[in-house]
Short mmCIF file of C-alpha atoms in Angstrom, two decimals:
data_model
loop_
_atom_site.label_atom_id
_atom_site.label_comp_id
_atom_site.label_asym_id
_atom_site.label_seq_id
_atom_site.Cartn_x
_atom_site.Cartn_y
_atom_site.Cartn_z
CA MET A 1 12.45 -3.48 -11.76
CA ASP A 2 13.51 -6.75 -10.19
CA GLY A 3 15.31 -4.69 -7.55
CA LEU A 4 12.05 -2.98 -6.64
CA CYS A 5 10.19 -6.29 -6.51
CA LEU A 6 12.82 -7.74 -4.19
CA ALA A 7 13.00 -4.69 -1.92
CA GLY A 8 13.50 -5.57 1.69
CA GLY A 9 15.14 -8.90 0.89
CA ARG A 10 11.96 -10.83 0.09
CA ASP A 11 9.83 -11.56 -2.95
CA ILE A 12 6.92 -9.20 -3.47
CA THR A 13 4.73 -12.16 -4.49
CA SER A 14 5.22 -13.90 -1.14
CA PRO A 15 2.40 -13.69 1.44
CA VAL A 16 2.51 -10.67 3.73
CA ARG A 17 0.84 -10.67 7.13
CA GLY A 18 0.15 -7.99 9.69
CA SER A 19 2.62 -5.16 10.02
CA GLU A 20 4.95 -6.74 7.42
CA TYR A 21 2.81 -5.16 4.69
CA GLY A 22 3.70 -1.66 5.85
CA VAL A 23 7.38 -2.53 6.14
CA GLN A 24 7.51 -4.08 2.68
CA SER A 25 5.59 -1.25 0.99
CA SER A 26 7.87 1.28 2.72
CA ASN A 27 10.96 -0.54 1.43
CA ILE A 28 9.58 -0.53 -2.12
CA SER A 29 8.80 3.20 -1.87
CA GLU A 30 12.30 3.97 -0.62
CA SER A 31 13.83 1.91 -3.44
CA ALA A 32 11.74 3.77 -6.02
CA ASN A 33 12.69 7.13 -4.53
CA SER A 34 16.37 6.17 -4.64
CA VAL A 35 16.17 5.08 -8.28
CA LEU A 36 14.30 8.24 -9.34
CA GLU A 37 16.18 10.66 -7.09
CA ARG A 38 17.47 12.86 -9.91
CA GLU A 39 14.12 12.91 -11.76
CA ARG A 40 12.29 14.10 -8.66
CA SER A 41 14.30 17.34 -8.50
CA GLY A 42 13.74 18.50 -12.12
CA ASN A 43 10.79 19.93 -14.02
CA TRP A 44 7.96 17.67 -15.06
CA LEU A 45 9.07 17.29 -18.69
CA GLU A 46 12.62 16.25 -17.78
CA ALA A 47 11.25 14.00 -15.02
CA ILE A 48 8.96 12.10 -17.40
CA ASP A 49 11.73 11.77 -19.98
CA GLY A 50 14.18 10.47 -17.37
CA ILE A 51 11.68 7.99 -15.92
CA LEU A 52 10.89 6.59 -19.37
CA LYS A 53 14.59 6.19 -20.15
CA LYS A 54 15.29 4.30 -16.92
CA MET A 55 12.22 2.08 -17.33
CA SER A 56 13.24 1.28 -20.91
CA LEU A 57 16.71 0.28 -19.71
CA CYS A 58 15.20 -1.91 -16.98
CA ILE A 59 12.87 -3.59 -19.48
CA GLN A 60 15.77 -4.25 -21.85
CA ALA A 61 17.89 -5.71 -19.03
CA SER A 62 15.03 -7.98 -17.89
CA ARG A 63 14.37 -9.07 -21.48
CA GLU A 64 18.00 -10.13 -21.89
CA LYS A 65 17.97 -11.81 -18.47
CA TYR A 66 14.98 -14.08 -19.24
CA GLU A 67 15.73 -14.69 -22.92
CA GLY A 68 15.97 -18.38 -23.85
CA LYS A 69 14.89 -19.68 -20.42
CA THR A 70 12.06 -22.17 -19.92
CA GLY A 71 10.13 -23.64 -17.02
CA VAL A 72 9.20 -22.04 -13.71
CA VAL A 73 10.93 -18.81 -12.72
CA LYS A 74 13.80 -19.05 -10.28
CA ARG A 75 12.12 -17.20 -7.40
CA VAL A 76 9.11 -19.60 -7.32
CA TYR A 77 10.77 -22.99 -7.81
CA PRO A 78 12.41 -23.12 -4.32
CA GLN A 79 8.95 -22.66 -2.76
CA ILE A 80 7.58 -25.52 -4.85
CA LEU A 81 10.49 -27.78 -3.90
CA ASP A 82 10.11 -26.92 -0.20
CA ARG A 83 6.40 -27.81 -0.23
CA TRP A 84 7.16 -31.03 -2.07
CA GLU A 85 9.63 -32.07 0.64
CA LYS A 86 7.27 -31.12 3.49
CA GLY A 87 4.38 -33.04 1.92
CA ILE A 88 5.85 -36.33 3.12
CA GLY A 89 4.87 -35.46 6.69
CA TYR A 90 1.11 -35.41 6.00
CA ARG A 91 -1.58 -38.08 5.99
CA VAL A 92 -4.15 -38.13 3.18
CA VAL A 93 -7.65 -39.61 3.63
CA ASP A 94 -10.27 -40.01 0.90
CA SER A 95 -13.23 -38.02 2.26
CA GLY A 96 -15.40 -37.62 -0.83
CA GLY A 97 -15.34 -41.09 -2.30
CA ASP A 98 -15.18 -39.61 -5.80
CA GLY A 99 -11.40 -39.50 -6.16
CA GLN A 100 -11.32 -35.69 -6.02
CA ARG A 101 -11.84 -34.59 -2.42
CA TYR A 102 -9.39 -35.59 0.29
CA SER A 103 -8.71 -34.65 3.90
CA VAL A 104 -5.07 -33.82 4.66
CA HIS A 105 -3.49 -33.39 8.10
CA ARG A 106 -0.02 -33.59 9.61
CA ILE A 107 1.34 -36.85 10.99
CA ILE A 108 3.70 -35.27 13.53
CA GLU A 109 1.81 -34.00 16.57
CA GLY A 110 2.79 -31.65 19.37
CA ASN A 111 2.77 -28.27 17.66
CA ALA A 112 -0.15 -25.87 17.98
CA GLY A 113 -2.59 -26.41 15.13
CA SER A 114 -0.72 -29.51 13.88
CA ASN A 115 -3.83 -31.70 14.05
CA GLN A 116 -5.96 -29.38 11.92
CA SER A 117 -7.31 -31.02 8.78
CA PHE A 118 -7.86 -29.34 5.41
CA THR A 119 -10.17 -30.47 2.64
CA LEU A 120 -8.49 -30.64 -0.76
CA ASN A 121 -9.95 -30.85 -4.26
CA TRP A 122 -6.94 -31.54 -6.41
CA VAL A 123 -8.89 -31.56 -9.71
CA ASP A 124 -10.14 -27.97 -9.29
CA GLY A 125 -6.95 -26.82 -7.53
CA VAL A 126 -8.80 -25.75 -4.38
CA CYS A 127 -7.63 -26.26 -0.79
CA GLU A 128 -9.38 -25.19 2.38
CA CYS A 129 -6.21 -23.42 3.55
CA GLY A 130 -6.53 -21.01 0.60
CA GLY A 131 -2.87 -21.17 -0.39
CA TRP A 132 -3.32 -23.02 -3.67
CA GLN A 133 -5.96 -20.74 -5.16
CA MET A 134 -4.29 -17.58 -3.83
CA HIS A 135 -0.83 -18.08 -5.34
CA GLY A 136 -1.57 -20.43 -8.23
CA VAL A 137 0.91 -22.98 -6.85
CA PRO A 138 -0.09 -26.24 -5.10
CA CYS A 139 0.07 -25.78 -1.34
CA VAL A 140 1.77 -28.24 0.99
CA HIS A 141 -1.50 -30.20 1.30
CA GLY A 142 -1.73 -30.53 -2.47
CA MET A 143 1.88 -31.69 -2.62
CA ALA A 144 1.09 -34.22 0.13
CA TYR A 145 -1.66 -35.68 -2.04
CA PHE A 146 0.59 -35.96 -5.09
CA ARG A 147 3.29 -37.68 -3.04
CA TRP A 148 0.72 -40.00 -1.46
CA GLN A 149 -0.52 -41.11 -4.89
CA ASN A 150 3.00 -42.14 -6.03
CA ASP A 151 1.84 -41.55 -9.61
CA TRP A 152 3.06 -37.98 -9.88
CA THR A 153 6.57 -36.66 -10.22
CA LEU A 154 7.56 -33.16 -9.23
CA GLN A 155 8.12 -32.24 -12.86
CA GLN A 156 4.61 -33.39 -13.80
CA VAL A 157 3.08 -31.39 -10.95
CA VAL A 158 4.96 -28.27 -12.00
CA GLU A 159 3.93 -28.61 -15.64
CA GLN A 160 0.23 -29.31 -15.01
CA PHE A 161 -0.73 -27.53 -11.78
CA VAL A 162 1.49 -24.44 -11.48
CA GLU A 163 -0.08 -21.34 -13.06
CA LYS A 164 1.57 -20.25 -16.30
CA CYS A 165 2.12 -16.75 -14.92
CA HIS A 166 5.00 -18.21 -12.89
CA THR A 167 6.87 -19.42 -15.98
CA TYR A 168 9.61 -17.78 -18.03
CA ILE A 169 7.33 -17.74 -21.08
CA TYR A 170 5.06 -15.20 -19.43
CA GLU A 171 8.05 -13.23 -18.16
CA GLN A 172 9.27 -12.99 -21.76
CA LYS A 173 5.81 -11.84 -22.90
CA LEU A 174 5.74 -9.28 -20.12
CA TYR A 175 9.01 -7.66 -21.25
CA SER A 176 8.46 -8.12 -24.99
CA GLY A 177 7.26 -4.52 -25.44
CA SER A 178 8.73 -1.24 -24.31
CA PHE A 179 8.13 2.52 -24.38
CA VAL A 180 8.32 4.36 -27.70
CA PRO A 181 10.47 7.49 -27.28
CA VAL A 182 8.97 10.80 -28.34
CA CYS A 183 11.10 13.79 -29.30
CA MET A 184 9.41 16.74 -27.61
CA ASP A 185 11.28 19.27 -29.77
CA MET A 186 9.62 17.90 -32.92
CA LEU A 187 6.07 18.26 -31.61
CA GLN A 188 4.17 21.12 -33.22
CA PRO A 189 1.49 23.07 -31.33
CA ASP A 190 -2.05 22.03 -32.25
CA GLN A 191 -3.46 25.56 -31.69
CA MET A 192 -6.07 24.01 -29.40
CA THR A 193 -4.19 23.25 -26.21
CA LEU A 194 -3.46 26.61 -24.60
CA PRO A 195 -1.89 27.53 -21.26
CA PRO A 196 -4.21 28.74 -18.49
CA ASP A 197 -5.09 32.42 -18.20
CA VAL A 198 -2.61 33.78 -15.67
CA GLU A 199 -4.46 37.08 -15.12
CA GLY A 200 -7.74 35.43 -14.23
CA LYS A 201 -6.15 32.90 -11.92
CA ARG A 202 -6.16 33.86 -8.25
CA MET A 203 -2.84 33.37 -6.56
CA ALA A 204 -2.47 31.32 -3.42
CA GLY A 205 -3.34 33.12 -0.20
CA ARG A 206 -6.13 33.74 2.23
CA PRO A 207 -9.61 32.66 1.05
CA LYS A 208 -11.84 35.46 -0.21
CA THR A 209 -15.05 34.04 1.24
CA VAL A 210 -16.06 34.49 4.85
CA ARG A 211 -15.58 31.27 6.72
CA LEU A 212 -18.50 30.15 8.88
CA ARG A 213 -17.20 29.15 12.26
CA LEU A 214 -18.63 26.00 13.77
CA ARG A 215 -20.66 26.20 16.93
CA SER A 216 -18.52 25.42 19.95
CA ARG A 217 -19.24 22.15 21.68
CA TYR A 218 -19.05 24.03 24.99
CA SER A 219 -21.74 26.55 23.98
CA HIS A 220 -24.36 24.81 26.13
CA GLN A 221 -21.89 24.16 28.97
CA PRO A 222 -19.76 27.33 29.31
CA VAL A 223 -18.51 26.23 32.74
CA LYS A 224 -16.51 23.40 31.11
CA SER A 225 -15.07 25.57 28.34
CA PRO A 226 -11.27 26.03 28.33
CA ILE A 227 -11.71 29.65 27.10
CA VAL A 228 -11.53 32.23 29.93
CA CYS A 229 -12.37 35.92 29.51
CA SER A 230 -9.53 38.25 30.51
CA ARG A 231 -11.98 40.97 31.59
CA CYS A 232 -14.61 39.26 33.75
CA HIS A 233 -12.63 36.03 34.29
CA GLN A 234 -15.64 33.88 33.37
CA ARG A 235 -15.51 30.76 31.17
CA GLY A 236 -17.22 30.28 27.83
CA HIS A 237 -16.21 33.48 26.01
CA ASN A 238 -13.28 35.84 25.41
CA ALA A 239 -12.77 39.56 25.99
CA ARG A 240 -14.03 40.51 22.52
CA THR A 241 -17.43 38.83 22.99
CA CYS A 242 -17.79 39.66 26.67
CA GLN A 243 -21.28 41.04 27.39
CA ARG A 244 -20.02 42.93 30.44
CA ARG A 245 -17.33 44.66 28.44
CA ALA A 246 -18.99 48.10 28.39
CA ALA A 247 -19.91 48.01 32.07
CA LEU A 248 -16.43 46.95 33.13
CA ALA A 249 -14.85 49.63 30.95
CA LYS A 250 -17.13 52.27 32.51
CA ASN A 251 -16.29 51.12 36.03
CA THR A 252 -12.60 51.15 35.19
CA GLY A 253 -12.89 54.69 33.84
CA ASN A 254 -14.70 55.92 36.95
CA ALA A 255 -12.07 54.33 39.17
CA ASP A 256 -9.28 56.04 37.22
CA THR A 257 -11.05 59.43 37.49
CA ALA A 258 -11.49 59.07 41.24
CA GLN A 259 -7.86 58.08 41.66
CA ASN A 260 -6.69 61.15 39.69
CA SER A 261 -8.88 63.42 41.82
CA ASN A 262 -7.41 62.04 45.01
CA SER A 263 -3.93 62.54 43.64
CA VAL A 264 -4.62 66.23 42.93
CA LEU A 265 -5.97 66.81 46.43
#
């Protein structure tokens, strides 16, 4: 399971932009297909049984992996630490006067968009950049505020402002349950669920109903039609629907009769 979440070498919870979404989803699909390669080639009953067995093993392995651990999960903590270090390069200005809303912008200038300011409400956990409320982790602007205050330590920020879904406690709750195996051989028929009637089921093939052909878009402009009649060499119809078919056939027959008469003479 963790292998599928980390497909492509990056965390599935990290932000994905543009074409990276297609690349990441394709990597996850390929990883799932590789894990379930044998199950995909069997019948549906064996496939379901094999998938449940592998998922149960993955859940058991993840349960043992996260057992006894506390705090923020390993894949999220480096992001928090990186934002904490980058927060020192921002300036914080009290813009609301109420001790809740602040304007945060970078001190170092020169890069494109470096002078852009973002409004932060640290009490509600809302930043104008959208990063805090999207991921449940204080963004770099929130970390800049906490560093500017000098009253917060990194440990306090992690404990109070990082969503609990990023902690090992929730990981342990997630993997606390598992699938209950069912022995298919012990199941008795309920006399209600019956297989479909094979005799009354039409096999795959050509449809029995007459298909209504759509009106050609060149019907009102036959000159532009790509269809050319092989008899009269006009556009807009074929030899089967040619209106001059009978006349051309009669002329062709007369010409053949005259040619045969000349040959006899």
